[in-house]
Amino acid sequence: PRLMQVRWTRYNPSYMEPEVNKEFYKKPLEELTEEEREKMELKAVRPIKAAPPNLSSSVFSDPMISKFTNMMMRNGNKVLARSLMTQTLEAIKRKQLEKYHKAPENEKETIECNPYVIFHQALKNCQPIIGLSNITKGGKTYQVPVPLKDNRKRFLAMKWLITECRENKHRRTLMPEKLSQELLLAFNNEGPVIKRKHVLHKMAEANRAYAHFRWW
Amino acid sequence: LDHGYGLPTAAKDFLSSVATQDVPTPERPRAIFHTSESDPAKHTEQHEGRHYGIPLEEVKAVFPHGLPSRFQQQIQTFNEARVMVRKPALELFAYLRSSNFAHPAVRYVIYGERGTGKTMILCHVVHYCSRQGWLVLHIPDAHLWVKNCKELLQSSYNKDRLDQPLQASTWLKNFKISNERFLRELKTQKKYVWGKRESTEEGRPLGEVVDQGLARVRSASDAVGVVLKEIKQQCHHGSFRLLVAVDGVNALWGRTTLRKEDKSPVSPGELTLVHNLRKMVMNNWSGGAIVTTLSQTGSLFKPSSAYLPQELLGKEGFDALDPFVPVPVPNYSPREFESCYGYYLERKWLQHEKARTEDGKAELQFLSGSNPRQLDRLAGPL
């Protein structure tokens, strides 16, 4: 890495995490709970860890969007990944706004133009509820249906979206175009990613018999 | 229409300039960022900072080329073309109105940092002049003529020069769309021979020369040269006014990225299109005006921090353009920023919930530094 790292993973345990949210500091003292009051007193005395580069105090920052950009990033090229993300959001907004302006009055409220709402809803629609894991018993490996943790669900949804865009599309289309199309389809519960989720659910349903192999 | 109502602190300065009509019911509080005056000739300081709309048919007729690509996308998304009236444009209108057309043409150079709206001001001036009935010679971006040229032919007219058929034919096509009327009225004053069997007689309308250039692409650059020469000669008589609007005029005197077949670099003077355009930009004719823009964005071999005329034009260009009127274009003033922000909110371009708050607005102003291009880029994904 070219930059000198300031934030190490091994800090002295007395170091505290930085608080970036501006709203927190604007609250008057009476509204804070007991724990928060203790934390504020500690902050006056203890040293604080350096803030990581992907943490921002901007009102427009969104942790899901930054996670998605990190997953799209290749070879550490965050500049390119972030510009692709902004172009995708803009493309979604343009498509929806064009539809909005051409629609008749009574349908205008049903069209969602906010790209962030569409992004979050599409991710939620793509998240599988139940997954499969390989468990070896008696020499044979079985695909056992297993409940997934929230983080794993989010990761799988994002991973499926990105691989779908990278592999199954025409070579010459640009990533923002492909991604905006996929996100809009997922928002309406259509498209190949939703199909993949349904296929996974069906496999899990088919392998119900092995569910007792799970021990956690 | 422009109504002033009880508004939050943000737009109080607009209220002071509008003759407040006390109408009790607020219809559209954001309407004060627009003005219904769609004729640029009637724009005054009262309209400064407001957006005026150009009807879409006029946009297709007056601007077949010349609008920035992001603005064209904006027109398509919002289904309307709204341009902000700014102070440098109003200044230019005052100069154009009071200029004496018997004197040689005055040259105006619009300069400013990157992304401050120079091209949009040029388009505003072009719209004004076309509304007034002038003949508008609009070159959208002179940088396109000195780089990325696939075909370079040796000119048949002059052995040293090089022709660019593709660029010349696209320009002729767009010129024909914007100035149909003049091409029918103006007549050639000399006989031009294009090849063994093709020639244009004296007294034929100029539209024939343009059609000849479009039909025979090999002689398109010469057709452009003929059109420019004819227009310049006939402007003296005073039957029409001529506006020469060049975007990126620093391309005419810099270096090019083109090479001849023996890999030696081409200087701009060796290209027919650039040679003829340089003659147009000279102030040895009367009966019109020359409005140009400097542009660092498309320029070749110039550092990105250069924006002053001396730096971008170089010694040769500055001497050629020497007595000119500089028109600086600054970033948005607080009032113009308010207007732009209000316009985006009203058109539902800013969709993020936090973008509507005071914090969001302060953050947008800080991050963009009131630079129009940065604000446009930032507001895109939000």
XYZ file of C-alpha atoms in Angstrom:
598
model
C 0.000 0.000 0.000
C 1.194 3.442 -0.906
C -0.242 5.319 2.071
C 1.137 5.215 5.592
C -1.434 3.495 7.763
C -2.559 5.476 10.753
C -5.252 3.153 12.098
C -3.830 -0.161 13.213
C -5.877 -3.151 14.309
C -3.885 -3.372 17.556
C -4.692 -0.377 19.686
C -4.219 -0.055 23.421
C -7.591 -1.038 24.995
C -7.903 2.419 26.549
C -8.423 3.978 23.080
C -12.094 4.744 22.279
C -13.963 4.717 18.941
C -14.596 8.109 17.288
C -18.179 9.429 17.240
C -18.962 10.984 13.860
C -22.675 11.763 14.131
C -23.192 15.532 14.475
C -26.669 15.101 15.989
C -25.164 13.356 18.999
C -23.153 16.413 19.986
C -26.029 18.834 19.475
C -28.196 17.124 22.109
C -28.302 19.032 25.440
C -26.901 17.237 28.507
C -30.260 16.366 30.097
C -31.333 14.119 27.243
C -28.386 11.753 27.533
C -28.815 8.426 29.282
C -26.521 7.223 32.127
C -24.203 5.251 29.826
C -23.860 8.111 27.398
C -22.985 10.482 30.211
C -20.248 8.123 31.391
C -18.930 7.830 27.849
C -18.775 11.612 27.457
C -16.782 11.883 30.696
C -14.368 9.212 29.539
C -13.878 10.983 26.198
C -12.472 13.988 27.975
C -9.688 11.810 29.395
C -9.010 8.811 27.138
C -7.282 8.961 23.700
C -9.409 8.212 20.608
C -8.626 5.894 17.672
C -8.085 7.413 14.213
C -11.208 7.436 12.048
C -11.142 4.922 9.164
C -11.200 6.422 5.646
C -14.641 5.019 4.757
C -16.338 6.611 7.785
C -17.819 10.041 6.940
C -19.831 12.658 8.814
C -21.724 13.666 5.677
C -25.532 13.521 5.920
C -25.574 11.746 2.560
C -23.379 8.792 3.491
C -24.975 5.357 3.661
C -23.199 2.256 5.090
C -24.957 -0.139 2.668
C -23.895 1.899 -0.332
C -20.285 1.974 0.861
C -20.358 -1.793 1.455
C -21.670 -2.303 -2.079
C -18.984 -0.014 -3.537
C -16.305 -1.983 -1.686
C -17.621 -5.197 -3.158
C -17.592 -3.721 -6.670
C -14.019 -2.508 -6.214
C -11.256 -4.329 -8.084
C -7.522 -4.091 -7.376
C -8.169 -1.414 -4.767
C -9.514 1.072 -7.316
C -12.032 2.751 -4.996
C -12.187 5.903 -7.167
C -13.527 3.895 -10.118
C -15.923 1.866 -7.953
C -17.359 4.994 -6.364
C -17.806 6.781 -9.688
C -19.596 3.685 -11.062
C -21.887 3.725 -8.032
C -22.749 7.425 -8.458
C -23.410 6.902 -12.163
C -25.671 3.930 -11.341
C -27.728 5.955 -8.857
C -28.003 8.787 -11.366
C -29.080 6.369 -14.132
C -31.810 4.896 -11.889
C -33.014 8.409 -11.027
C -33.119 9.487 -14.678
C -35.073 6.423 -15.788
C -37.614 6.797 -13.005
C -37.983 10.568 -13.535
C -38.612 10.081 -17.257
C -41.316 7.531 -16.439
C -42.728 9.890 -13.808
C -43.012 12.868 -16.157
C -44.676 10.812 -18.873
C -47.175 9.074 -16.558
C -50.769 10.337 -16.140
C -51.671 12.158 -12.914
C -53.205 9.260 -10.987
C -50.173 6.993 -11.481
C -47.615 9.588 -10.472
C -47.637 8.689 -6.767
C -46.945 5.012 -7.401
C -43.652 5.674 -9.233
C -40.714 5.707 -6.822
C -37.997 8.129 -7.902
C -35.591 8.024 -4.966
C -32.581 5.864 -6.003
C -31.681 5.070 -2.382
C -35.149 3.734 -1.595
C -35.014 1.615 -4.752
C -31.554 0.319 -3.862
C -32.537 -0.688 -0.315
C -35.809 -2.263 -1.399
C -34.119 -4.194 -4.226
C -31.497 -5.555 -1.835
C -34.205 -6.582 0.618
C -36.099 -8.368 -2.134
C -32.963 -10.256 -3.165
C -32.001 -11.485 0.304
C -32.544 -15.249 0.741
C -34.234 -16.336 3.984
C -32.654 -19.757 4.248
C -29.378 -21.072 2.863
C -27.637 -24.370 2.274
C -24.450 -25.532 3.946
C -22.270 -28.575 3.250
C -22.211 -31.004 6.186
C -20.137 -34.189 5.961
C -21.634 -37.176 7.781
C -20.526 -40.770 7.346
C -18.264 -39.987 4.381
C -20.973 -38.248 2.305
C -21.528 -34.458 2.066
C -25.130 -33.317 2.311
C -26.590 -29.913 1.423
C -28.382 -29.017 4.629
C -30.858 -26.100 4.873
C -29.633 -23.658 7.481
C -30.878 -20.245 8.756
C -28.652 -17.375 7.657
C -27.396 -14.459 9.687
C -28.324 -10.902 8.596
C -24.810 -10.080 7.446
C -24.639 -13.226 5.358
C -28.001 -12.456 3.718
C -26.888 -8.939 2.785
C -23.587 -10.231 1.477
C -25.259 -12.891 -0.667
C -27.738 -10.390 -2.153
C -24.968 -7.936 -3.094
C -22.718 -10.699 -4.416
C -25.448 -12.129 -6.642
C -26.269 -8.694 -8.080
C -22.644 -7.958 -8.927
C -21.846 -11.360 -10.438
C -25.061 -11.256 -12.460
C -24.050 -7.890 -13.912
C -20.482 -8.893 -14.564
C -21.078 -12.228 -16.246
C -24.487 -12.630 -17.823
C -24.693 -9.398 -19.788
C -23.485 -8.239 -23.186
C -19.778 -7.430 -23.147
C -20.056 -3.864 -24.412
C -22.693 -2.490 -21.986
C -21.368 -0.282 -19.180
C -21.650 -1.283 -15.535
C -23.938 1.592 -14.428
C -26.432 0.707 -17.179
C -26.422 -2.997 -16.316
C -26.639 -2.387 -12.576
C -29.467 0.160 -12.848
C -31.457 -2.276 -14.981
C -30.893 -5.126 -12.489
C -31.786 -2.960 -9.491
C -35.023 -1.790 -11.099
C -35.995 -5.386 -11.946
C -35.195 -6.534 -8.414
C -37.249 -3.642 -7.021
C -40.249 -5.023 -8.896
C -39.483 -8.607 -7.824
C -38.538 -9.699 -11.332
C -35.240 -10.500 -12.962
C -32.516 -13.154 -12.771
C -31.342 -12.395 -9.227
C -34.796 -12.955 -7.743
C -34.927 -16.177 -9.764
C -31.652 -17.315 -8.232
C -33.028 -16.624 -4.754
C -36.143 -18.683 -5.539
C -33.987 -21.537 -6.864
C -32.046 -21.545 -3.588
C -35.282 -21.583 -1.579
C -36.576 -24.508 -3.649
C -33.351 -26.497 -3.131
C -33.603 -25.875 0.609
C -37.253 -27.013 0.575
C -36.274 -30.128 -1.389
C -33.555 -31.010 1.119
C -35.840 -30.635 4.138
C -35.165 -34.221 5.118
C -31.558 -33.444 6.071
C -32.451 -30.489 8.275
C -31.832 -32.514 11.459
C -28.137 -32.855 10.516
C -27.659 -29.305 11.712
C -26.352 -29.111 15.253
C -26.328 -25.316 15.806
C -45.451 34.040 -12.949
C -43.280 35.901 -10.469
C -45.178 36.119 -7.176
C -43.533 36.826 -3.856
C -44.895 35.148 -0.741
C -44.005 34.614 2.890
C -41.015 32.313 2.567
C -38.384 30.959 4.934
C -35.133 32.919 5.218
C -33.583 31.341 2.167
C -35.138 33.346 -0.619
C -35.730 36.726 1.030
C -33.302 38.435 -1.329
C -35.442 37.424 -4.286
C -38.440 39.054 -2.648
C -36.731 42.411 -2.434
C -36.188 42.554 -6.188
C -39.688 41.471 -7.148
C -42.522 43.986 -6.953
C -44.409 42.159 -4.226
C -48.008 41.543 -5.106
C -49.925 40.578 -1.992
C -51.912 37.585 -3.125
C -53.031 35.575 -0.076
C -52.870 31.953 -1.309
C -49.368 30.581 -2.102
C -49.588 28.486 -5.263
C -46.019 27.355 -5.864
C -43.468 28.872 -3.473
C -40.626 27.850 -5.749
C -42.054 29.669 -8.766
C -39.873 32.678 -8.067
C -36.812 30.805 -9.297
C -38.339 30.774 -12.751
C -39.279 33.582 -15.034
C -41.860 33.394 -17.747
C -39.827 35.744 -19.954
C -38.656 33.455 -22.711
C -37.226 36.201 -24.929
C -33.594 36.889 -23.984
C -33.865 40.434 -25.320
C -36.107 41.369 -22.415
C -33.879 39.942 -19.671
C -32.690 42.626 -17.221
C -31.020 42.659 -13.785
C -34.392 41.881 -12.315
C -34.234 38.464 -13.922
C -30.724 37.766 -12.743
C -30.382 34.341 -11.107
C -33.653 33.042 -12.506
C -34.149 30.257 -15.006
C -35.958 30.928 -18.260
C -37.376 28.225 -20.483
C -36.653 27.700 -24.174
C -39.432 25.866 -26.063
C -38.210 22.481 -27.254
C -38.800 23.142 -30.969
C -36.640 26.244 -30.716
C -33.922 24.213 -29.020
C -33.849 21.799 -31.954
C -33.775 24.665 -34.469
C -31.273 26.989 -32.797
C -28.969 24.438 -31.116
C -28.488 21.402 -33.374
C -24.971 21.356 -31.902
C -23.425 23.440 -29.135
C -25.193 22.486 -25.924
C -23.032 20.610 -23.376
C -23.834 16.892 -23.222
C -24.922 16.929 -19.568
C -27.362 19.735 -20.354
C -28.801 17.705 -23.209
C -29.370 14.778 -20.826
C -31.040 17.227 -18.432
C -33.385 18.442 -21.200
C -34.347 14.870 -21.924
C -35.020 13.968 -18.279
C -37.001 17.069 -17.322
C -38.681 17.504 -20.720
C -37.813 21.198 -20.717
C -34.746 23.377 -21.325
C -34.119 25.936 -18.555
C -31.103 28.238 -18.656
C -30.056 30.529 -15.814
C -29.762 34.242 -16.564
C -26.392 35.389 -15.232
C -24.583 38.695 -15.005
C -21.890 38.093 -17.712
C -24.667 37.307 -20.205
C -26.558 40.502 -19.352
C -23.287 42.440 -19.763
C -22.776 40.940 -23.212
C -26.332 41.826 -24.247
C -25.733 45.440 -23.217
C -22.535 45.557 -25.275
C -24.187 43.964 -28.304
C -27.129 46.364 -28.153
C -24.950 49.458 -27.936
C -22.318 48.400 -30.477
C -21.906 50.436 -33.635
C -22.105 48.090 -36.591
C -20.282 50.434 -38.955
C -17.092 49.895 -36.925
C -15.012 46.689 -37.172
C -16.379 43.724 -35.231
C -15.572 43.679 -31.533
C -14.194 40.451 -30.026
C -15.451 39.235 -26.662
C -13.584 36.471 -24.830
C -15.497 34.659 -22.076
C -13.025 33.147 -19.633
C -13.208 31.564 -16.192
C -12.217 28.541 -14.167
C -13.297 25.030 -15.092
C -17.006 24.385 -14.921
C -18.228 27.924 -14.220
C -20.752 28.041 -17.059
C -18.920 29.649 -19.982
C -20.480 27.416 -22.635
C -23.981 28.005 -21.230
C -23.443 31.775 -21.397
C -22.320 31.412 -25.009
C -25.493 29.445 -25.757
C -27.580 32.148 -24.078
C -25.954 34.777 -26.340
C -26.530 32.576 -29.411
C -30.214 32.246 -28.497
C -30.494 36.019 -28.045
C -28.926 36.724 -31.426
C -30.977 34.138 -33.255
C -34.142 35.636 -31.717
C -33.011 39.043 -33.001
C -32.607 37.588 -36.474
C -28.817 37.577 -36.770
C -26.927 34.998 -38.823
C -25.252 32.802 -36.230
C -22.006 30.983 -37.046
C -21.759 28.639 -34.040
C -18.745 26.349 -33.783
C -19.568 24.033 -30.871
C -16.033 23.090 -29.857
C -12.954 24.051 -31.839
C -10.984 21.373 -29.942
C -12.882 18.671 -31.858
C -11.216 19.917 -35.036
C -7.650 19.534 -33.761
C -7.791 16.102 -32.181
C -9.091 12.591 -32.841
C -9.416 13.036 -36.581
C -9.638 9.698 -38.401
C -9.240 10.999 -41.964
C -6.851 13.692 -43.062
C -6.783 14.421 -46.781
C -4.353 16.623 -48.578
C -6.260 19.682 -49.721
C -6.763 20.002 -53.479
C -6.956 23.815 -53.260
C -3.630 24.379 -51.528
C -0.957 21.669 -51.481
C 0.383 22.486 -47.982
C -2.903 22.253 -46.135
C -4.851 19.267 -44.836
C -8.591 18.679 -45.114
C -10.919 17.130 -42.570
C -13.969 15.809 -44.424
C -15.845 14.265 -41.454
C -15.727 17.260 -39.138
C -16.521 19.669 -41.979
C -19.548 17.673 -43.139
C -21.036 17.360 -39.606
C -20.614 21.099 -39.107
C -22.223 21.890 -42.482
C -25.181 19.633 -41.654
C -25.802 21.427 -38.339
C -25.242 24.857 -39.890
C -27.889 24.082 -42.466
C -30.452 23.227 -39.759
C -29.894 26.415 -37.801
C -29.748 28.940 -40.644
C -32.146 27.733 -43.358
C -33.525 31.189 -44.059
C -30.192 32.890 -44.719
C -28.935 30.105 -46.933
C -31.838 30.718 -49.275
C -31.476 34.526 -49.328
C -27.709 35.002 -49.650
C -26.234 34.574 -53.132
C -22.690 33.666 -54.159
C -20.659 36.453 -55.751
C -18.125 34.369 -57.644
C -18.000 31.172 -59.608
C -16.561 28.196 -57.682
C -15.246 25.082 -59.421
C -15.312 21.929 -57.296
C -13.973 19.380 -59.742
C -13.959 18.510 -63.430
C -17.736 18.481 -63.798
C -19.043 20.312 -60.740
C -19.146 24.058 -60.277
C -21.381 26.640 -58.661
C -22.296 29.652 -60.803
C -22.359 33.231 -59.609
C -25.652 34.317 -58.087
C -26.794 30.871 -56.848
C -28.091 30.674 -53.247
C -25.521 29.643 -50.625
C -27.621 26.606 -49.766
C -26.319 25.019 -52.966
C -22.732 25.362 -51.785
C -23.663 23.670 -48.518
C -25.464 20.847 -50.357
C -22.420 20.448 -52.602
C -20.221 20.099 -49.519
C -22.573 17.524 -47.994
C -22.875 15.522 -51.209
C -19.172 15.487 -52.089
C -17.557 14.910 -48.717
C -14.050 15.242 -50.126
C -14.585 18.931 -50.815
C -16.529 19.652 -47.598
C -13.713 21.689 -46.006
C -13.428 23.854 -49.118
C -17.216 24.324 -49.030
C -16.897 25.541 -45.435
C -14.175 27.981 -46.513
C -16.355 29.310 -49.352
C -19.365 29.783 -47.032
C -17.277 31.686 -44.494
C -15.717 33.925 -47.152
C -19.065 34.754 -48.762
C -20.730 35.577 -45.457
C -17.831 37.798 -44.418
C -17.889 39.736 -47.700
C -21.639 40.243 -47.711
C -21.835 41.351 -44.084
C -20.339 44.732 -45.055
C -23.467 45.724 -46.972
C -25.466 45.619 -43.751
C -28.415 43.506 -44.888
C -27.901 41.153 -41.936
C -25.855 40.976 -38.738
C -23.340 38.231 -38.180
C -22.449 36.577 -34.890
C -19.383 34.347 -34.844
C -19.645 32.158 -31.730
C -16.619 29.919 -31.164
C -16.320 27.642 -28.133
C -12.775 26.725 -27.154
C -11.054 29.330 -29.309
C -7.685 28.470 -27.732
C -7.625 25.368 -29.946
C -6.941 27.516 -32.998
C -3.494 28.587 -31.780
C -2.150 25.694 -29.740
C -0.792 22.342 -30.844
C -2.678 19.434 -32.329
C -2.435 15.710 -31.606
C -2.719 14.914 -35.308
C 0.172 13.595 -37.367
C 0.848 13.461 -41.083
C 1.640 10.203 -42.826
C 5.350 10.648 -42.226
C 4.635 10.980 -38.472
C 5.524 14.665 -38.348
C 3.223 16.778 -36.138
C 0.584 18.999 -37.722
C 0.333 22.606 -36.616
C -3.183 24.104 -36.510
C -2.357 26.564 -39.303
C -1.992 23.650 -41.723
C -5.627 22.585 -41.367
C -8.044 24.280 -43.812
C -10.883 24.514 -41.281
C -8.686 26.180 -38.671
C -7.114 28.511 -41.276
C -10.516 29.725 -42.468
C -11.804 30.113 -38.927
C -8.797 32.221 -37.965
C -9.654 34.568 -40.824
C -13.236 34.848 -39.513
C -12.055 35.723 -36.012
C -9.928 38.644 -37.305
C -11.500 42.045 -36.802
C -11.143 43.246 -40.387
C -14.865 43.095 -41.147
C -17.814 45.078 -39.818
C -21.486 44.516 -39.192
C -21.476 41.976 -36.396
C -19.677 40.644 -33.337
C -17.375 37.783 -32.378
C -18.071 36.050 -29.057
C -15.604 33.335 -28.049
C -14.984 31.116 -25.043
C -11.719 29.794 -23.683
C -11.832 26.219 -22.544
C -9.262 24.233 -20.625
C -11.341 21.034 -20.518
C -10.775 19.987 -24.112
C -7.461 21.733 -24.596
C -4.270 19.943 -25.512
C -0.986 20.219 -23.652
C -2.198 22.835 -21.199
C -2.101 22.407 -17.378
C -5.466 22.004 -15.676
C -5.002 25.058 -13.469
C -4.696 27.428 -16.460
C -7.754 29.592 -17.107
C -6.519 33.109 -17.933
C -6.468 34.224 -21.588
C -2.690 34.728 -21.651
C -2.043 31.171 -20.392
C -4.538 29.354 -22.610
C -4.105 31.303 -25.852
C -0.337 31.449 -25.785
C 1.634 34.309 -27.292
C 0.478 33.666 -30.880
C -3.197 33.454 -30.001
C -3.140 36.458 -27.700
C -1.480 38.620 -30.359
C -4.001 37.468 -32.940
C -6.978 38.204 -30.707
C -5.347 41.227 -29.147
C -7.866 44.040 -28.803
C -10.633 41.996 -27.139
C -13.130 42.573 -24.346
C -12.599 40.004 -21.564
C -15.738 38.760 -19.806
C -14.927 36.822 -16.620
C -17.396 34.205 -15.403
C -17.296 33.521 -11.650
C -18.750 30.613 -9.669
C -22.336 30.875 -8.451
C -23.092 33.783 -6.124
C -25.163 32.812 -3.021
C -28.299 33.995 -4.827
C -27.577 31.945 -7.951
C -26.801 28.917 -5.784
C -30.175 29.300 -4.018
C -31.864 29.505 -7.386
C -30.158 26.392 -8.734
C -30.862 24.444 -5.547
C -34.509 25.519 -5.599
C -34.820 24.494 -9.242
C -33.410 21.023 -8.554
C -35.757 20.563 -5.607
C -38.761 21.669 -7.584
C -37.982 19.363 -10.511
C -37.472 16.481 -8.073
C -33.845 16.085 -9.127
C -32.654 16.070 -5.473
C -34.398 12.971 -4.146
C -32.432 12.201 -0.948
C -34.472 13.089 2.171
C -31.509 14.821 3.796
C -30.953 16.991 0.703
C -34.033 19.012 1.619
C -32.661 20.031 5.036
C -30.526 23.078 5.802
C -27.622 20.771 6.690
C -27.833 19.084 3.304
C -27.869 22.404 1.498
C -24.884 23.703 3.476
C -23.021 20.500 2.703
C -23.776 20.764 -1.027
C -22.574 24.359 -1.067
C -19.380 23.473 0.751
C -18.550 20.372 -1.292
C -19.191 22.016 -4.651
C -17.593 25.360 -3.720
C -20.506 26.989 -5.609
C -19.030 25.651 -8.840
C -21.885 24.861 -11.248
C -20.303 21.723 -12.710
C -19.441 20.260 -9.296
C -22.933 21.003 -8.019
C -24.392 19.213 -11.028
C -22.114 16.202 -10.503
C -22.886 16.056 -6.774
C -26.626 16.440 -7.201
C -26.666 13.598 -9.741
C -26.684 10.607 -7.406
C -28.508 12.388 -4.575
